[in-house]
Coordinates of C-alpha atoms in Angstrom, one line a residue:
X1443 CA 177.7 35.9 21.0
X1444 CA 179.2 34.5 18.2
X1445 CA 180.9 32.6 18.9
X1446 CA 179.5 32.9 22.0
X1447 CA 176.1 31.7 21.9
X1448 CA 176.3 28.1 22.8
X1449 CA 179.2 28.0 25.3
X1450 CA 178.6 31.0 27.4
X1451 CA 177.7 30.5 31.3
X1452 CA 175.0 32.9 31.6
X1453 CA 172.7 33.9 34.4
X1454 CA 170.1 36.4 33.4
X1455 CA 166.8 37.0 35.7
X1456 CA 165.4 39.1 33.1
X1457 CA 161.6 39.4 33.5
X1458 CA 159.5 41.5 35.9
X1459 CA 158.2 38.6 38.3
X1460 CA 156.5 40.4 41.0
X1461 CA 153.7 37.8 41.0
X1462 CA 155.9 34.8 41.1
X1463 CA 156.0 34.9 45.1
X1464 CA 152.1 34.7 45.1
X1465 CA 152.4 31.0 44.7
X1466 CA 154.1 30.8 48.1
X1467 CA 157.2 29.2 47.2
X1468 CA 159.8 29.6 49.9
X1469 CA 157.7 32.6 51.0
X1470 CA 159.9 35.1 49.7
X1471 CA 158.5 38.6 48.6
X1472 CA 161.5 40.0 46.1
X1473 CA 162.0 43.8 46.5
X1474 CA 163.8 44.2 43.0
X1475 CA 162.5 47.0 41.1
X1476 CA 160.2 45.9 38.4
X1477 CA 162.0 45.3 35.1
X1478 CA 165.4 45.1 36.5
X1479 CA 167.8 42.8 35.0
X1480 CA 171.2 41.3 36.5
X1481 CA 173.7 39.6 34.1
X1482 CA 176.0 37.4 35.8
X1483 CA 179.4 37.0 33.6
X1484 CA 182.5 34.9 34.1
X1485 CA 185.7 37.0 34.9
X1486 CA 188.8 34.8 33.8
X1487 CA 191.4 35.9 36.7
X1488 CA 194.1 34.3 34.8
X1489 CA 195.6 36.6 31.8
X1490 CA 196.5 33.5 29.8
X1491 CA 192.8 32.2 30.1
X1492 CA 191.8 35.3 28.5
X1493 CA 194.3 35.3 25.8
X1494 CA 193.4 31.7 24.9
X1495 CA 189.6 32.3 24.9
X1496 CA 189.2 35.9 23.8
X1497 CA 192.6 36.5 21.9
X1498 CA 194.9 39.4 22.1
X1499 CA 194.8 43.1 20.9
X1500 CA 197.8 45.2 19.9
X1501 CA 196.1 48.7 20.1
X1502 CA 194.2 50.7 22.9
X1503 CA 192.6 53.9 23.3
X1504 CA 194.4 56.7 25.0
X1505 CA 193.1 59.6 27.2
X1506 CA 192.1 61.4 24.0
X1507 CA 190.4 58.4 22.7
X1508 CA 193.1 58.0 19.9
X1509 CA 194.1 54.6 18.9
X1510 CA 197.8 53.8 19.8
X1511 CA 200.0 50.8 19.7
X1512 CA 200.6 48.8 22.8
X1513 CA 204.2 47.7 23.6
X1514 CA 203.1 44.0 23.3
X1515 CA 200.0 42.3 22.5
X1516 CA 197.6 41.8 25.5
X1517 CA 194.6 39.9 26.2
X1518 CA 191.3 41.5 24.7
X1519 CA 190.0 42.5 28.2
X1520 CA 192.7 43.8 30.7
X1521 CA 190.0 44.4 33.3
X1522 CA 186.5 43.9 34.2
X1523 CA 185.7 47.5 33.2
X1524 CA 186.8 46.9 29.8
X1525 CA 184.8 43.6 29.3
X1526 CA 181.7 45.5 30.6
X1527 CA 182.4 48.3 28.1
X1528 CA 182.4 45.9 25.3
X1529 CA 179.2 44.1 26.3
X1530 CA 177.4 47.3 26.7
X1531 CA 178.7 48.6 23.3
X1532 CA 177.7 45.3 21.6
X1533 CA 174.2 45.5 23.0
X1534 CA 173.8 49.1 22.0
X1535 CA 175.6 49.2 18.6
X1536 CA 175.2 45.5 17.2
X1537 CA 172.0 44.4 18.9
X1538 CA 170.1 47.7 18.5
X1539 CA 169.3 47.7 22.3
X1540 CA 170.6 51.1 23.6
X1541 CA 168.2 51.1 26.5
X1542 CA 169.0 47.7 27.8
X1543 CA 172.6 48.4 27.2
X1544 CA 172.3 51.6 29.6
X1545 CA 170.2 49.9 32.2
X1546 CA 171.6 46.4 32.3
X1547 CA 173.3 45.5 35.6
X1548 CA 176.6 43.3 35.1
X1549 CA 178.0 41.5 38.0
X1550 CA 181.2 39.6 37.4
X1551 CA 182.1 36.3 39.1
X1552 CA 185.6 34.9 39.4
X1553 CA 186.2 31.9 37.0
X1554 CA 189.0 29.7 35.5
X1555 CA 189.2 28.2 31.8
X1556 CA 190.0 24.7 31.7
X1557 CA 191.6 23.6 28.6
X1558 CA 190.9 19.9 29.1
X1559 CA 187.3 20.3 29.1
X1560 CA 187.3 23.5 27.0
X1561 CA 185.0 24.8 29.6
X1562 CA 184.5 27.8 32.0
X1563 CA 184.2 27.0 35.7
X1564 CA 183.2 29.3 38.6
X1565 CA 185.6 29.9 41.4
X1566 CA 183.4 29.8 44.5
X1567 CA 179.7 30.2 45.1
X1568 CA 178.1 32.5 42.5
X1569 CA 174.8 32.6 44.7
X1570 CA 176.6 34.3 47.5
X1571 CA 177.0 37.4 45.0
X1572 CA 173.1 37.7 44.7
X1573 CA 171.1 39.3 47.5
X1574 CA 168.3 37.3 49.0
X1575 CA 166.2 40.3 48.3
X1576 CA 166.5 40.3 44.5
X1577 CA 166.4 36.6 44.1
X1578 CA 163.1 36.1 42.3
X1579 CA 163.6 34.7 38.9
X1580 CA 166.7 33.1 37.6
X1581 CA 167.4 32.0 34.0
X1582 CA 170.4 29.5 33.8
X1583 CA 172.1 29.1 30.5
X1584 CA 173.2 25.6 30.2
X1585 CA 172.6 24.6 33.8
X1586 CA 174.1 21.2 33.6
X1587 CA 177.4 22.8 32.5
X1588 CA 177.4 25.6 35.1
X1589 CA 177.0 23.0 37.8
X1590 CA 179.3 20.3 37.0
X1591 CA 181.8 21.7 39.3
X1592 CA 180.6 23.6 42.4
X1593 CA 182.6 24.4 45.7
X1594 CA 181.6 22.6 48.7
X1595 CA 178.8 24.1 50.6
X1596 CA 177.4 26.0 47.7
X1597 CA 173.7 26.7 47.5
X1598 CA 171.6 25.2 45.0
X1599 CA 170.0 27.7 42.5
X1600 CA 166.5 26.4 43.2
X1601 CA 166.8 27.2 46.9
X1602 CA 168.2 30.4 46.3
X1603 CA 165.4 31.7 43.9
X1604 CA 161.6 31.6 43.9
X1605 CA 161.6 30.1 40.3
X1606 CA 164.7 28.8 38.4
X1607 CA 164.6 28.1 34.6
X1608 CA 167.2 25.9 33.1
X1609 CA 167.9 26.4 29.2
X1610 CA 169.5 23.7 27.6
X1611 CA 171.6 24.4 24.6
X1612 CA 174.2 21.6 24.1
X1613 CA 174.2 17.8 23.4
X1614 CA 177.0 17.1 25.8
X1615 CA 176.3 13.4 25.8
X1616 CA 177.1 13.2 22.2
X1617 CA 180.3 15.1 22.7
X1618 CA 181.4 12.6 25.3
X1619 CA 180.1 9.7 23.3
X1620 CA 182.3 11.0 20.2
X1621 CA 185.3 12.8 21.6
X1622 CA 186.0 11.6 25.5
X1623 CA 188.3 8.7 26.0
X1624 CA 186.1 5.6 26.5
X1625 CA 183.0 7.6 25.2
X1626 CA 180.7 4.6 25.4
X1627 CA 181.2 4.7 29.2
X1628 CA 181.6 8.4 29.7
X1629 CA 178.5 9.5 27.7
X1630 CA 176.0 7.6 29.9
X1631 CA 177.7 8.7 33.1
X1632 CA 177.7 12.3 32.1
X1633 CA 174.0 12.0 31.2
X1634 CA 173.4 10.7 34.6
X1635 CA 175.3 13.7 36.1
X1636 CA 173.5 16.2 34.1
X1637 CA 170.1 14.9 35.2
X1638 CA 171.1 15.1 38.7
X1639 CA 172.5 18.6 38.7
X1640 CA 169.5 19.9 36.5
X1641 CA 166.8 18.5 38.8
X1642 CA 168.5 19.7 41.7
X1643 CA 168.8 23.3 40.4
X1644 CA 165.9 23.9 38.2
X1645 CA 162.1 24.1 38.7
X1646 CA 161.7 24.2 34.9
X1647 CA 163.9 22.9 32.1
X1648 CA 163.5 24.3 28.5
X1649 CA 165.5 22.5 25.7
X1650 CA 166.2 24.0 22.4
X1651 CA 166.1 20.8 20.6
X1652 CA 164.5 17.4 20.9
X1653 CA 167.6 15.5 20.4
X1654 CA 169.2 16.5 23.6
X1655 CA 169.0 14.0 26.6
X1656 CA 166.0 13.7 29.0
X1657 CA 166.7 15.8 32.0
X1658 CA 163.3 15.6 34.0
X1659 CA 160.2 14.5 32.0
X1660 CA 157.8 16.2 34.5
X1661 CA 159.4 19.6 34.1
X1662 CA 160.9 19.8 30.7
X1663 CA 159.6 21.2 27.3
X1664 CA 161.3 21.8 23.9
X1665 CA 160.9 25.6 22.8
X1666 CA 163.0 28.1 20.9
X1667 CA 163.0 30.7 23.5
X1668 CA 166.0 32.9 22.0
X1669 CA 164.4 34.5 19.2
X1670 CA 166.0 36.0 16.2
X1671 CA 168.2 39.1 16.0
X1672 CA 166.6 41.9 13.9
X1673 CA 169.7 41.9 11.7
X1674 CA 169.0 38.5 10.5
X1675 CA 165.3 39.1 9.8
X1676 CA 166.2 42.2 7.7
X1677 CA 168.6 40.0 5.7
X1678 CA 166.1 37.4 5.2
X1679 CA 163.6 40.1 3.9
X1680 CA 166.2 41.5 1.6
X1681 CA 167.1 38.0 0.1
X1682 CA 163.4 37.2 -0.5
X1683 CA 163.0 40.4 -2.3
X1684 CA 165.8 39.7 -4.7
X1685 CA 165.7 36.1 -4.7
X1686 CA 164.1 35.5 -8.1
X1687 CA 166.2 38.1 -9.9
X1688 CA 169.5 37.0 -8.4
X1689 CA 168.9 33.3 -8.2
X1690 CA 171.1 32.2 -11.0
X1691 CA 174.1 34.3 -9.9
X1692 CA 174.0 32.9 -6.3
X1693 CA 173.8 29.3 -7.9
X1694 CA 177.1 30.2 -9.8
X1695 CA 179.1 31.4 -6.6
X1696 CA 177.4 29.2 -4.0
X1697 CA 180.3 29.9 -1.4
X1698 CA 180.4 28.2 1.9
X1699 CA 181.3 29.3 5.4
X1700 CA 181.5 28.1 9.1
X1701 CA 181.3 30.5 12.1
X1702 CA 181.8 29.2 15.6
X1703 CA 184.5 28.2 18.1
X1704 CA 187.6 26.3 16.7
X1705 CA 187.4 23.1 18.7
X1706 CA 187.6 19.5 17.4
X1707 CA 184.4 18.9 19.3
X1708 CA 182.6 21.4 16.9
X1709 CA 182.9 18.7 14.0
X1710 CA 186.1 19.6 12.2
X1711 CA 187.0 16.0 11.7
X1712 CA 183.6 15.5 10.0
X1713 CA 184.2 18.7 7.8
X1714 CA 187.4 17.1 6.7
X1715 CA 185.6 13.8 6.0
X1716 CA 183.0 15.8 4.0
X1717 CA 185.7 17.5 2.0
X1718 CA 187.1 13.9 1.2
X1719 CA 183.6 12.7 0.3
X1720 CA 183.0 15.7 -2.1
X1721 CA 186.3 15.3 -3.8
X1722 CA 185.7 11.7 -4.4
X1723 CA 182.4 12.8 -6.3
X1724 CA 183.7 15.8 -8.0
X1725 CA 187.3 15.6 -8.3
X1726 CA 188.1 18.6 -6.3
X1727 CA 187.6 20.0 -2.8
X1728 CA 184.9 22.8 -2.1
X1729 CA 186.4 26.3 -0.9
X1730 CA 185.2 27.4 2.6
X1731 CA 185.8 30.4 4.7
X1732 CA 186.1 29.7 8.4
X1733 CA 185.2 32.5 10.9
X1734 CA 186.2 32.0 14.7
X1735 CA 188.8 31.4 17.1
X1736 CA 189.5 28.8 19.7
X1737 CA 191.9 26.6 21.7
X1738 CA 192.4 24.2 18.8
X1739 CA 192.8 26.6 16.2
X1740 CA 196.5 26.0 15.2
X1741 CA 195.9 22.2 15.1
X1742 CA 192.9 22.5 12.8
X1743 CA 194.8 25.0 10.7
X1744 CA 197.6 22.4 10.3
X1745 CA 195.1 19.6 9.5
X1746 CA 193.5 21.8 6.7
X1747 CA 197.0 22.8 5.4
X1748 CA 198.4 19.3 5.2
X1749 CA 200.7 19.0 8.3
X1750 CA 200.9 15.2 9.1
X1751 CA 201.7 15.9 12.8
X1752 CA 198.1 16.1 13.3
X1753 CA 197.8 12.3 12.7
X1754 CA 199.3 11.9 16.4
X1755 CA 195.7 12.9 17.5
X1756 CA 194.3 9.8 16.1
X1757 CA 191.1 11.7 14.9
X1758 CA 192.0 12.1 11.2
X1759 CA 193.1 8.5 10.4
X1760 CA 189.8 8.0 8.6
X1761 CA 190.2 11.2 6.7
X1762 CA 193.4 10.1 5.0
X1763 CA 191.4 7.5 3.0
X1764 CA 191.3 10.0 0.2
X1765 CA 195.0 10.1 -0.2
X1766 CA 195.3 6.8 -2.2
X1767 CA 196.6 6.7 -5.7
X1768 CA 193.0 6.7 -7.1
X1769 CA 192.4 10.2 -5.9
X1770 CA 195.4 12.4 -6.8
X1771 CA 196.0 15.9 -5.5
X1772 CA 195.6 19.0 -8.0
X1773 CA 199.2 18.7 -9.2
X1774 CA 198.9 15.2 -10.1
X1775 CA 201.0 13.6 -7.1
X1776 CA 199.4 11.3 -4.4
X1777 CA 198.7 12.6 -1.0
X1778 CA 196.5 14.9 0.7
X1779 CA 196.6 18.4 -0.8
X1780 CA 196.1 21.6 0.9
X1781 CA 192.5 22.2 1.4
X1782 CA 190.9 25.5 0.1
X1783 CA 190.1 26.6 3.7
X1784 CA 190.5 30.3 4.5
X1785 CA 190.8 31.1 8.2
X1786 CA 189.2 34.4 8.6
X1787 CA 189.4 35.1 12.4
X1788 CA 186.6 35.9 14.7
X1789 CA 183.6 37.8 13.5
X1790 CA 180.0 38.6 14.3
X1791 CA 177.6 36.5 12.5
X1792 CA 175.5 39.5 11.4
X1793 CA 178.5 41.1 9.5
X1794 CA 178.3 38.3 7.1
X1795 CA 175.0 39.3 5.7
X1796 CA 175.0 39.8 1.8
X1797 CA 175.3 37.6 -0.9
X1798 CA 178.9 36.6 -0.5
X1799 CA 177.7 33.3 0.9
X1800 CA 175.0 30.9 0.1
X1801 CA 175.8 27.8 2.2
X1802 CA 176.2 27.8 5.9
X1803 CA 178.1 24.5 7.2
X1804 CA 177.5 23.3 10.9
X1805 CA 179.4 20.1 11.0
X1806 CA 178.5 19.7 14.9

């Protein structure tokens, strides 16, 4: 979720919709039991894809449920059963939804991870895995992303389901403009493709922010439909209760953190520029703990730890402006010093509750 929040490819027909067919759309009469929810999850068939995206583990449970060391590190999910068990355990234990964890129907579809696009794409037609009898309401997370690549002959989601709602998370137009080669051309082209595939596959479009591009003026709206986990609400109440008594101590520590996927597209170049600007004003960098993992993890770590090989990307040229003689590093020599950035590995956001951090930095 974490890290998964904005980048997952998720289909979840999650509400009882017995009355939807009454409007006569396609003349369908779903037979799915009321309240039944099916979650479609991509299964990365290539072991290297799973290692890159989810990381590796060096231990496993044996027949007696004891933890033992593996002969060599393996992908976090060796099978669909392992991934399904992880999802259900997270729902029950972390999200506090034991009933949903037990009753949720999980269906995997074959997929591949493409590093060039930092994206998961389905292999084949997902709609073929869903029976017509149960195809009443469909919720498409990131419908533009989900439909960029479709196998020839695939059905449209809007023709498969009585009612299809697309939830738009990400400003891919901005990503293309800022990070794609010839971004000034790629951005409007991608925006046009996004509009076409969203209109073709969604009856209704919900955008999480008004800064996202326009897809279909007649059918879109801006709403926060994802809610807030109870863990975060409780943490907010706790902080409010002790805010006055502990305000001064929190001001003194003011630790910052980032949590998310380690991709340059998440704004790490801008975070480096922010560090440069902060040092120009204060004489030192600010400390930050970085939670997460991702395909660009090694390169980002080198950038923060003063590896000039990263200059080959061209993305950090503007960042090295602070290596002039007017701004020396901590030991008095010229050049970029090692930034006080601690890479903490993946973590669930809710585990960071408490007073350890007072500043959340989201450079994207």
